[in-house]
Structures are given as C-alpha cells and as structure tokens.
CSV table of C-alpha atoms and ligand atoms in Angstrom, one decimal:
chain,number,residue,atom,x,y,z
A,288,MET,CA,164.5,54.4,157.3
A,289,ALA,CA,164.5,57.9,156.1
A,290,ILE,CA,165.4,60.3,158.8
A,291,ASN,CA,167.5,63.5,158.9
A,292,ARG,CA,171.1,62.1,158.9
A,293,ASP,CA,172.6,65.3,160.0
A,294,MET,CA,170.5,65.3,163.1
A,295,GLU,CA,171.2,61.7,163.7
A,296,ALA,CA,174.9,62.3,163.4
A,297,LEU,CA,174.6,65.2,165.9
A,298,GLY,CA,172.7,63.1,168.3
A,299,LYS,CA,175.3,60.3,168.1
A,300,VAL,CA,178.4,62.5,168.5
A,301,ARG,CA,179.1,62.7,172.2
A,302,SER,CA,180.6,66.0,173.4
A,303,ALA,CA,184.1,65.7,174.7
A,304,ILE,CA,183.1,67.7,177.8
A,305,ARG,CA,180.2,65.5,178.6
A,306,ASP,CA,182.4,62.4,178.2
A,307,LEU,CA,184.9,63.8,180.6
A,308,PHE,CA,182.1,64.6,183.1
A,309,GLU,CA,180.8,61.0,182.9
A,310,TYR,CA,184.3,59.7,183.3
A,311,GLY,CA,184.6,61.8,186.4
A,312,ASN,CA,181.4,60.2,187.9
A,313,GLN,CA,182.9,56.8,187.2
A,314,ARG,CA,186.2,57.7,188.9
A,315,ALA,CA,184.3,59.2,191.9
A,316,ALA,CA,182.5,55.9,192.4
A,317,VAL,CA,185.9,54.2,192.6
A,318,ILE,CA,188.1,56.6,194.5
A,319,GLY,CA,185.7,59.0,196.1
A,320,ARG,CA,184.3,62.3,194.8
A,321,GLU,CA,186.8,64.3,196.9
A,322,ASN,CA,189.7,62.7,195.0
A,323,VAL,CA,188.6,63.7,191.5
A,324,PHE,CA,189.5,67.2,190.4
A,325,ASP,CA,186.8,67.8,187.9
A,326,TYR,CA,187.3,71.0,185.9
A,327,SER,CA,185.2,70.0,182.9
A,328,LEU,CA,181.8,71.7,183.1
A,329,GLY,CA,180.8,75.4,183.1
A,330,ASN,CA,178.1,74.9,185.6
A,331,PRO,CA,178.0,77.8,188.1
A,332,SER,CA,179.2,76.7,191.6
A,333,VAL,CA,177.8,79.6,193.6
A,334,ALA,CA,174.1,79.8,194.6
A,335,PRO,CA,171.7,82.3,193.0
A,336,PRO,CA,171.3,85.5,195.0
A,337,GLN,CA,168.9,85.0,197.9
A,338,GLN,CA,166.5,87.5,196.4
A,339,VAL,CA,166.0,85.1,193.4
A,340,THR,CA,164.9,82.3,195.7
A,341,ASP,CA,162.8,84.7,197.8
A,342,THR,CA,161.1,86.1,194.7
A,343,MET,CA,160.2,82.7,193.4
A,344,LEU,CA,158.8,81.6,196.7
A,345,GLU,CA,156.8,84.7,197.0
A,346,LEU,CA,155.4,84.4,193.5
A,347,LEU,CA,154.5,80.8,194.2
A,348,SER,CA,152.8,81.6,197.4
A,349,THR,CA,151.0,84.9,196.6
A,350,ARG,CA,150.2,84.9,192.9
A,351,GLU,CA,147.1,83.3,191.4
A,352,PRO,CA,148.5,80.0,190.0
A,353,VAL,CA,146.6,79.7,186.8
A,354,SER,CA,148.0,83.0,185.4
A,355,LEU,CA,151.4,82.5,187.1
A,356,HIS,CA,152.0,79.3,185.2
A,357,GLY,CA,150.1,80.3,182.0
A,358,TYR,CA,151.5,81.1,178.6
A,359,THR,CA,152.8,84.6,178.3
A,360,SER,CA,152.9,86.5,175.0
A,361,ALA,CA,155.5,85.0,172.7
A,362,GLN,CA,158.0,87.9,173.1
A,363,GLY,CA,157.6,87.8,176.9
A,364,ASP,CA,155.7,89.6,179.6
A,365,LYS,CA,155.6,93.3,179.1
A,366,ALA,CA,156.6,93.9,182.8
A,367,ALA,CA,159.7,91.7,182.4
A,368,ARG,CA,160.7,93.3,179.1
A,369,THR,CA,160.3,96.7,180.7
A,370,ALA,CA,162.5,95.7,183.6
A,371,LEU,CA,165.2,94.4,181.1
A,372,SER,CA,165.1,97.6,179.1
A,373,ASP,CA,165.2,99.8,182.2
A,374,ASP,CA,168.2,97.8,183.5
A,375,LEU,CA,170.2,98.3,180.3
A,376,ASN,CA,169.3,101.9,180.1
A,377,ARG,CA,170.4,102.6,183.6
A,378,ARG,CA,173.7,100.7,183.4
A,379,PHE,CA,174.8,101.5,179.9
A,380,GLY,CA,173.1,104.9,179.2
A,381,LEU,CA,170.9,103.4,176.4
A,382,SER,CA,167.4,104.5,175.5
A,383,SER,CA,166.1,101.0,174.6
A,384,ASP,CA,162.5,100.2,174.2
A,385,PRO,CA,160.8,97.1,175.9
A,386,ASP,CA,159.4,96.2,172.5
A,387,SER,CA,162.9,95.5,171.2
A,388,PHE,CA,163.3,92.7,173.7
A,389,TYR,CA,162.4,89.1,173.1
A,390,ILE,CA,162.6,86.8,176.1
A,391,THR,CA,164.2,83.4,175.5
A,392,CYS,CA,165.1,80.1,177.1
A,393,GLY,CA,168.7,81.1,177.7
A,394,ALA,CA,171.6,82.1,175.4
A,395,ALA,CA,171.5,78.9,173.3
A,396,ALA,CA,167.9,79.8,172.4
A,397,SER,CA,168.8,83.5,171.9
A,398,LEU,CA,171.5,82.4,169.4
A,399,THR,CA,169.5,79.8,167.5
A,400,ILE,CA,166.6,82.2,167.2
A,401,THR,CA,168.8,85.1,166.0
A,402,LEU,CA,170.7,82.9,163.5
A,403,LYS,CA,167.4,81.5,162.1
A,404,ALA,CA,166.0,85.0,161.8
A,405,LEU,CA,169.0,86.3,159.8
A,406,SER,CA,170.1,83.3,157.7
A,407,CYS,CA,169.4,83.2,154.0
A,408,PRO,CA,170.8,80.7,151.5
A,409,GLY,CA,174.5,81.2,150.8
A,410,ASP,CA,175.1,83.2,154.0
A,411,GLU,CA,178.2,82.9,156.2
A,412,PHE,CA,178.5,83.6,159.9
A,413,MET,CA,182.0,84.2,161.4
A,414,VAL,CA,183.1,83.0,164.8
A,415,ILE,CA,186.4,84.0,166.5
A,416,ALA,CA,188.6,81.2,167.8
A,417,PRO,CA,188.6,80.1,170.5
A,418,PHE,CA,184.8,79.8,170.5
A,419,PHE,CA,182.0,78.0,172.2
A,420,PRO,CA,181.7,74.8,170.0
A,421,GLU,CA,177.9,74.9,169.8
A,422,TYR,CA,178.2,78.0,167.5
A,423,ARG,CA,179.1,75.7,164.7
A,424,VAL,CA,176.0,73.5,165.3
A,425,PHE,CA,173.7,76.5,165.6
A,426,ILE,CA,175.0,78.1,162.4
A,427,GLU,CA,175.0,75.0,160.3
A,428,MET,CA,171.5,74.1,161.5
A,429,THR,CA,170.3,77.1,159.6
A,430,GLY,CA,172.1,76.0,156.4
A,431,SER,CA,174.6,78.8,156.6
A,432,ARG,CA,178.4,78.4,156.6
A,433,CYS,CA,180.5,78.7,159.8
A,434,VAL,CA,183.7,80.6,159.1
A,435,VAL,CA,186.3,80.4,161.8
A,436,VAL,CA,188.8,83.2,162.4
A,437,PRO,CA,191.9,81.7,163.9
A,438,PRO,CA,193.1,82.9,167.4
A,439,ASP,CA,195.2,85.8,168.3
A,440,PHE,CA,197.7,83.8,170.2
A,441,ASP,CA,199.5,86.8,171.6
A,442,HIS,CA,196.6,88.5,173.5
A,443,PHE,CA,193.5,86.4,172.8
A,444,GLN,CA,191.8,89.5,171.4
A,445,ILE,CA,190.9,89.3,167.7
A,446,ASN,CA,193.4,88.3,165.0
A,447,ARG,CA,193.1,91.4,162.9
A,448,GLU,CA,194.6,90.2,159.6
A,449,ALA,CA,192.7,86.9,159.7
A,450,PHE,CA,189.4,88.7,160.6
A,451,GLN,CA,189.7,91.2,157.8
A,452,ALA,CA,190.6,88.5,155.3
A,453,ALA,CA,187.6,86.4,156.3
A,454,VAL,CA,184.9,89.1,155.7
A,455,ASN,CA,183.4,88.9,152.2
A,456,GLU,CA,180.1,89.7,150.5
A,457,HIS,CA,178.5,86.5,151.9
A,458,THR,CA,179.2,87.5,155.5
A,459,LYS,CA,175.8,88.0,157.2
A,460,GLY,CA,177.0,88.2,160.8
A,461,VAL,CA,179.8,87.9,163.3
A,462,ILE,CA,179.4,86.2,166.7
A,463,LEU,CA,181.4,87.9,169.4
A,464,ASN,CA,181.7,86.4,172.9
A,465,SER,CA,183.2,88.6,175.6
A,466,PRO,CA,184.0,87.7,178.4
A,467,ASN,CA,185.0,84.7,176.5
A,468,ASN,CA,184.4,81.0,176.9
A,469,PRO,CA,187.0,79.4,176.9
A,470,SER,CA,189.8,82.0,177.1
A,471,GLY,CA,188.4,84.2,179.9
A,472,ALA,CA,189.6,87.2,177.9
A,473,VAL,CA,187.5,90.4,177.7
A,474,PHE,CA,187.7,92.2,174.3
A,475,SER,CA,189.1,95.7,174.9
A,476,GLU,CA,187.4,98.9,173.7
A,477,GLU,CA,190.3,99.2,171.2
A,478,THR,CA,189.5,95.7,169.7
A,479,ILE,CA,185.8,96.6,169.5
A,480,ARG,CA,186.5,99.9,167.8
A,481,GLU,CA,188.8,98.3,165.3
A,482,VAL,CA,186.4,95.5,164.4
A,483,THR,CA,183.3,97.7,164.2
A,484,ALA,CA,185.1,100.3,162.1
A,485,PHE,CA,186.1,97.6,159.6
A,486,LEU,CA,182.6,96.1,159.5
A,487,LYS,CA,181.1,99.6,158.9
A,488,GLU,CA,183.4,100.0,155.9
A,489,LYS,CA,182.4,96.6,154.5
A,490,GLU,CA,178.7,97.3,155.1
A,491,ALA,CA,179.1,100.4,152.9
A,492,GLU,CA,181.1,98.5,150.3
A,493,TYR,CA,178.7,95.5,150.0
A,494,ARG,CA,175.6,97.6,150.6
A,495,HIS,CA,174.0,95.2,153.1
A,496,PRO,CA,174.1,94.9,156.8
A,497,ILE,CA,176.7,92.7,158.6
A,498,PHE,CA,175.2,91.9,161.9
A,499,LEU,CA,177.2,91.7,165.1
A,500,ILE,CA,175.7,89.0,167.4
A,501,SER,CA,176.9,89.7,170.9
A,502,ASP,CA,176.8,86.5,172.9
A,503,GLU,CA,177.2,87.7,176.4
A,504,PRO,CA,176.2,85.3,179.1
A,505,TYR,CA,179.3,86.2,181.1
A,506,ARG,CA,178.7,90.0,180.8
A,507,GLU,CA,178.7,90.5,184.6
A,508,LEU,CA,181.4,88.0,185.4
A,509,VAL,CA,184.4,90.3,185.4
A,510,TYR,CA,187.0,91.0,188.0
A,511,ASP,CA,189.0,93.9,189.3
A,512,GLY,CA,186.5,96.5,187.9
A,513,LYS,CA,187.2,95.4,184.3
A,514,GLN,CA,184.7,97.1,181.8
A,515,VAL,CA,183.0,95.1,179.1
A,516,PRO,CA,182.2,97.5,176.2
A,517,PHE,CA,178.4,97.3,175.4
A,518,LEU,CA,178.3,96.7,171.6
A,519,THR,CA,175.2,98.6,170.6
A,520,LYS,CA,177.1,101.8,171.5
A,521,TYR,CA,179.8,101.0,168.9
A,522,TYR,CA,177.9,99.4,166.1
A,523,GLU,CA,174.4,100.0,164.9
A,524,ASP,CA,173.6,96.5,163.5
A,525,THR,CA,174.0,94.7,166.8
A,526,ILE,CA,171.8,92.0,168.3
A,527,VAL,CA,172.5,91.1,171.9
A,528,CYS,CA,172.0,87.5,173.0
A,529,TYR,CA,171.9,87.4,176.8
A,530,SER,CA,171.3,84.7,179.4
A,531,PHE,CA,170.8,84.6,183.2
A,532,SER,CA,172.5,81.1,183.3
A,533,LYS,CA,175.8,82.4,184.7
A,534,SER,CA,175.1,85.8,186.1
A,535,LEU,CA,172.2,84.5,188.4
A,536,SER,CA,173.4,80.9,188.5
A,537,LEU,CA,170.2,79.7,186.8
A,538,PRO,CA,171.5,77.5,183.9
A,539,GLY,CA,168.9,74.7,184.4
A,540,GLU,CA,166.0,77.2,184.5
A,541,ARG,CA,166.5,78.4,180.9
A,542,ILE,CA,166.0,82.2,180.8
A,543,GLY,CA,167.6,84.9,178.8
A,544,TYR,CA,166.7,87.4,176.1
A,545,ILE,CA,167.5,88.9,172.7
A,546,TYR,CA,167.8,92.7,172.4
A,547,VAL,CA,167.5,94.0,168.8
A,548,SER,CA,169.2,97.4,168.9
A,549,GLU,CA,166.8,100.2,167.8
A,550,ALA,CA,169.7,101.6,165.7
A,551,LEU,CA,169.7,98.5,163.6
A,552,ALA,CA,168.8,98.7,159.9
A,553,ASP,CA,165.2,97.6,159.4
A,554,HIS,CA,164.8,97.1,163.1
A,555,ASP,CA,161.1,96.3,162.9
A,556,ASP,CA,161.5,93.6,160.2
A,557,VAL,CA,164.4,92.0,162.1
A,558,TYR,CA,162.5,92.0,165.3
A,559,ALA,CA,159.6,90.4,163.5
A,560,ALA,CA,162.0,87.8,162.0
A,561,VAL,CA,163.2,87.0,165.5
A,562,ALA,CA,159.6,86.5,166.7
A,563,GLY,CA,159.0,84.3,163.6
A,564,ALA,CA,162.1,82.3,164.2
A,565,GLY,CA,161.1,81.7,167.9
A,566,ARG,CA,157.7,80.5,166.6
A,567,ALA,CA,159.2,78.3,163.9
A,568,LEU,CA,161.5,76.7,166.3
A,569,GLY,CA,158.6,76.0,168.7
A,570,TYR,CA,159.7,78.0,171.7
A,571,VAL,CA,156.2,79.3,172.3
A,572,CYS,CA,157.3,81.5,175.2
A,573,ALA,CA,160.0,81.4,177.9
A,574,PRO,CA,159.2,79.9,181.3
A,575,SER,CA,156.5,82.2,182.9
A,576,LEU,CA,157.7,81.8,186.5
A,577,LEU,CA,161.3,82.8,185.5
A,578,GLN,CA,160.1,85.8,183.5
A,579,LYS,CA,158.4,87.1,186.6
A,580,THR,CA,161.4,86.3,188.7
A,581,ILE,CA,163.9,88.2,186.5
A,582,ALA,CA,161.5,91.2,186.3
A,583,GLU,CA,162.2,91.5,190.1
A,584,CYS,CA,165.9,90.5,190.0
A,585,VAL,CA,167.5,91.9,186.9
A,586,GLY,CA,170.6,93.8,187.8
A,587,LEU,CA,171.6,91.4,190.6
A,588,THR,CA,174.6,89.1,190.2
A,589,SER,CA,175.6,86.0,192.1
A,590,ASP,CA,178.5,86.4,194.5
A,591,LEU,CA,181.7,86.5,192.3
A,592,GLU,CA,184.1,86.2,195.3
A,593,THR,CA,184.5,82.5,195.0
A,594,TYR,CA,185.3,82.7,191.2
A,595,ARG,CA,187.8,85.5,191.8
A,596,THR,CA,189.5,83.6,194.6
A,597,ASN,CA,189.7,80.4,192.4
A,598,ARG,CA,191.0,82.4,189.5
A,599,ASP,CA,193.8,84.0,191.5
A,600,LEU,CA,194.8,80.7,193.2
A,601,LEU,CA,194.9,78.8,189.8
A,602,TYR,CA,196.5,81.5,187.7
A,603,ASN,CA,199.2,82.2,190.3
A,604,ALA,CA,200.0,78.6,191.1
A,605,LEU,CA,199.9,77.3,187.5
A,606,THR,CA,202.1,80.2,186.2
A,607,GLU,CA,204.6,79.4,189.0
A,608,TYR,CA,204.6,75.7,187.9
A,609,GLY,CA,205.5,76.8,184.4
A,610,TYR,CA,202.1,76.7,182.6
A,611,SER,CA,201.7,79.4,180.1
A,612,CYS,CA,198.2,80.9,181.0
A,613,VAL,CA,196.0,83.5,179.4
A,614,TYR,CA,195.2,86.1,182.2
A,615,PRO,CA,191.4,85.7,182.6
A,616,ASP,CA,189.7,89.0,183.2
A,617,GLY,CA,186.3,87.4,183.1
A,618,ALA,CA,184.0,84.4,182.9
A,619,PHE,CA,185.1,81.4,185.0
A,620,TYR,CA,187.6,79.7,182.7
A,621,LEU,CA,191.4,79.5,182.7
A,622,PHE,CA,193.1,78.8,179.4
A,623,PHE,CA,196.6,77.6,179.0
A,624,LYS,CA,199.0,76.1,176.5
A,625,ALA,CA,199.5,72.4,176.9
A,626,PRO,CA,203.1,71.6,177.8
A,627,MET,CA,203.0,68.8,175.2
A,628,GLU,CA,202.3,69.1,171.5
A,629,SER,CA,198.9,67.5,171.6
A,630,SER,CA,196.4,68.9,174.1
A,631,GLN,CA,194.4,65.7,173.8
A,632,ALA,CA,197.4,63.6,174.9
A,633,PHE,CA,198.1,66.1,177.7
A,634,CYS,CA,194.5,65.9,179.0
A,635,GLU,CA,194.7,62.1,178.9
A,636,LYS,CA,197.9,62.3,181.0
A,637,ALA,CA,196.1,64.7,183.4
A,638,LYS,CA,193.7,61.9,184.2
A,639,GLU,CA,196.5,59.9,185.7
A,640,PHE,CA,196.6,62.7,188.3
A,641,GLU,CA,192.8,62.7,188.6
A,642,LEU,CA,192.6,66.1,186.9
A,643,LEU,CA,189.8,66.4,184.4
A,644,LEU,CA,190.7,69.2,181.9
A,645,VAL,CA,189.2,69.9,178.5
A,646,PRO,CA,191.4,70.0,175.3
A,647,ALA,CA,190.5,73.1,173.4
A,648,ASP,CA,190.6,71.5,169.9
A,649,SER,CA,186.8,71.7,169.6
A,650,PHE,CA,187.0,75.4,170.6
A,651,GLY,CA,189.1,76.0,167.5
A,652,CYS,CA,192.4,76.2,169.5
A,653,PRO,CA,194.4,73.0,169.3
A,654,GLY,CA,197.3,72.8,171.7
A,655,TYR,CA,195.4,74.7,174.4
A,656,VAL,CA,193.5,73.5,177.5
A,657,ARG,CA,190.4,74.8,179.3
A,658,ILE,CA,189.8,74.7,183.1
A,659,SER,CA,186.3,75.6,184.4
A,660,TYR,CA,187.0,77.0,187.8
A,661,CYS,CA,183.4,77.3,188.9
A,662,VAL,CA,184.2,74.7,191.5
A,663,SER,CA,184.8,74.8,195.3
A,664,THR,CA,187.8,76.7,196.5
A,665,ASP,CA,188.6,73.7,198.6
A,666,MET,CA,188.9,71.5,195.5
A,667,VAL,CA,191.1,74.1,193.8
A,668,ARG,CA,193.5,74.1,196.8
A,669,ARG,CA,193.6,70.3,197.0
A,670,SER,CA,194.2,70.0,193.3
A,671,LEU,CA,197.3,72.3,193.1
A,672,PRO,CA,199.9,69.5,193.9
A,673,ALA,CA,198.3,67.5,191.1
A,674,PHE,CA,199.0,70.3,188.6
A,675,LYS,CA,202.5,70.5,189.8
A,676,ALA,CA,203.1,66.7,189.5
A,677,LEU,CA,201.5,66.8,186.0
A,678,MET,CA,203.9,69.5,184.9
A,679,ASP,CA,206.8,67.5,186.4
A,680,ALA,CA,205.6,64.4,184.6
A,681,CYS,CA,205.7,66.4,181.3
A,682,GLY,CA,209.4,66.9,181.9
A,683,LYS,CA,209.2,70.7,182.0
B,925,LIG,N1,177.3,81.0,174.9
B,925,LIG,C1,178.4,80.7,175.6
B,925,LIG,C2,179.7,81.4,175.3
B,925,LIG,C3,178.4,79.8,176.6
B,925,LIG,O1,179.5,79.5,177.3
B,925,LIG,C4,177.2,79.1,176.9
B,925,LIG,C5,177.1,78.1,178.0
B,925,LIG,O2,178.0,77.7,178.6
B,925,LIG,C6,176.1,79.5,176.1
B,925,LIG,C7,176.2,80.4,175.1
B,925,LIG,C8,174.7,78.8,176.4
B,925,LIG,O3,174.2,79.3,177.6
B,925,LIG,P1,172.7,79.0,178.1
B,925,LIG,O4,172.8,78.1,179.2
B,925,LIG,O5,172.2,80.3,178.6
B,925,LIG,O6,172.0,78.5,177.0
C-alpha cells in the first residue's frame, strides 16, 4: 500500500513523555494515584482566571449562537486582533497593527504555519538545545533541515561559538524559546543582543533575511519580576508565535497567534504567506468562541503562585540533596543533571521510587532530566523524600 512512510513512522513512534504518562496511569491503578509522583507532562495545574470562565459563560448565554459559533475570517476576528495588538502595544511600547496578527490554534499551529510560510527547498532552521522536541517534526515536515545548536551547559543561555558556527547561507530562520522548555531559563537581554547583532551581520553578508521565530508560550510565566526581552524590539525580521495554552491554562482549547513584526522585510508578502500556509494546512480559522474570549481576557494570567511555590520547594530541596539544577526563572520546568551517566537509566531508576521524570535526550540534552512542576504543591511535598532516596540509591 502506498502511503506517506514519513507520516506513518511519525504516527508509530510513541513520545517518551506520553509513554511515561501512560505508565503513571497504570501504576496509579495498582498503588493509588496519590502514590505516583508524576512530573511528566506540561499540562497547567492551575485553573484559568475566573474572568475567562465568566466571559465564556456570558458569550454563550448572551450572544446570538449562529454567529457566535460561525466561521470567522481566516486571520481571525478583527476585534480579537485589535485586542491582541493593543495588549502588546501597551505592555511593550510597540505600535503594532491588528492586521499583522493571525490568530491560530495554539503555538504548535503558530509554528507549523510560520515554518510552512517561510520554507523553501534547501532551507535550514536552527534550534537551540535544549529544545521542544516537536520543533524537529515541524521543521522536517516542511522539507527543511533542522540544525541543532548544542547547549550552553554553563548558563543555559546560547552557546555562542556553536551558534555562530551553525549559521550559513542556507539558514532561513532560528527558533528561540524563552522562557525555555525544558530548562526554565530566560534568555537575558545580553544574550538577545549578541544573537541579533550576529544575525544582522549575516543578513547583510548573505543579502537575505534570517528570520527569528520567537516561540513564547511561557512569556508571562516568570518569577521574581524577571523581564523577558520582547524580540521585535531587538531584531526587525522577527515573527512571534504565541499561545494562551500556558498563560491562561487553556491548552485543550487551542488558541494563540502569530504576530508578523511590521519592521520585517517584505512584511506584507510574509503575512500573506502566513495566511496561505494556514489555508494550505487546513486550519480555516481558530475556534470562534475562544477568539471572542481572548478579546476580553488578553493581558490576564493564571495565578502563578502555585508554580512559584513548587519551583522554590523543588529547587531548594533537590539542590540540598546534591542534584545539580539549572535555576529556573520561568516556565514550569526544573532541569537537572542526572547523577548517573545515562539520563534514561536514571529515569528508569526513578520509577522504583514512583517518580516519573523525563530524560532530556529528545530535547537535545543527553545526561539531563526534566521535571514538570505544574502539579499540586501537596504532591511536590510528598515526593521530596523519594528524590532524596533516589539520590542515595545513586550512591552520591
Ligand atoms: N512550544 C513550546 C516550547 C512548548 O512547550 C509547547 C507546549 O508544551 C508548545 C510550543 C505547543 O503549545 P500549544 O499547546 O500552544 O500548541
């Protein structure tokens, strides 16, 4: 039977994270949910702000249902795009235009649409390790090459030498993700200035744009007043891929956007290519009810207090037990070096203590481990002795 073998292979490869999640469900059936310390998935554990629920209820009870649930224009309702633009202008001092926004079904859609819009035969897109593993799938789906820049193990910023060595005349774009999944690191202004200055030089040398694709679903998930530099202010050829999955705890509702910076070379053509890619990929439009909801709720953020508490508990305790952790300024992930050579073997061992941890090999960072701490604080507290026992069992 002739089918697309690449797609078949993709459908058959089970994600390590999903496998772990399934394993957790099986263990929960045997020993009880409360005895499994599942740190596998990045599913927000705090409720959306009450205003999100209230807005949806009000829309459902007061708006005329045919138009409420009808198709919107492909790029999204003008009122919603205006609200998105106003929000960025207010918070980051931009002067963006609603017509530069394209509303999507979340960050995954924002990325696949953007990559499809930009990709030409022979192109390369760079990702910075550690990176969200789906980037490789999204890039290769377009026929382009995924080039991995190895990690900066000292600070989990960007490995300057490796980054500069990887840029070449085939480089079409660079995906940056800050706050980062899986490291929790936030790229500093210094890092951003350095990267963008280098890319500007290379754009001039190669005489074509190198696009920065800023994947920022965790933009608002930062602690202790940490600032996340907004990339359009540093680099003209920037496309922002945003999602409300994490900031408003709405991952299953599928809503986000693409913002094509007005400063970008050939802005109108690139925006048209984004719209064309959304069409070619069959998105039609983002969910209508959610578009109308975010028009009212953009700028709000779920309560971050639980994540901050969990971060502090885990970082402090694990560091005390001897784990070497990256200090997470944002997102809801804690990243640490496995106290064994193989992070896979370590995560297998962790299962003996009912700890479900993700080896970071698929994030381009072998030897490291990711914890998703978007879980209940009660579970975090109860799991700490297991982390200690695990470290003891590793003989450290
Ligand atoms: N990018 C990163 C870095 C992520 O961590 C995720 C989800 O976890 C996504 C994109 C996809 O997010 P969405 O649910 O909005 O598609």
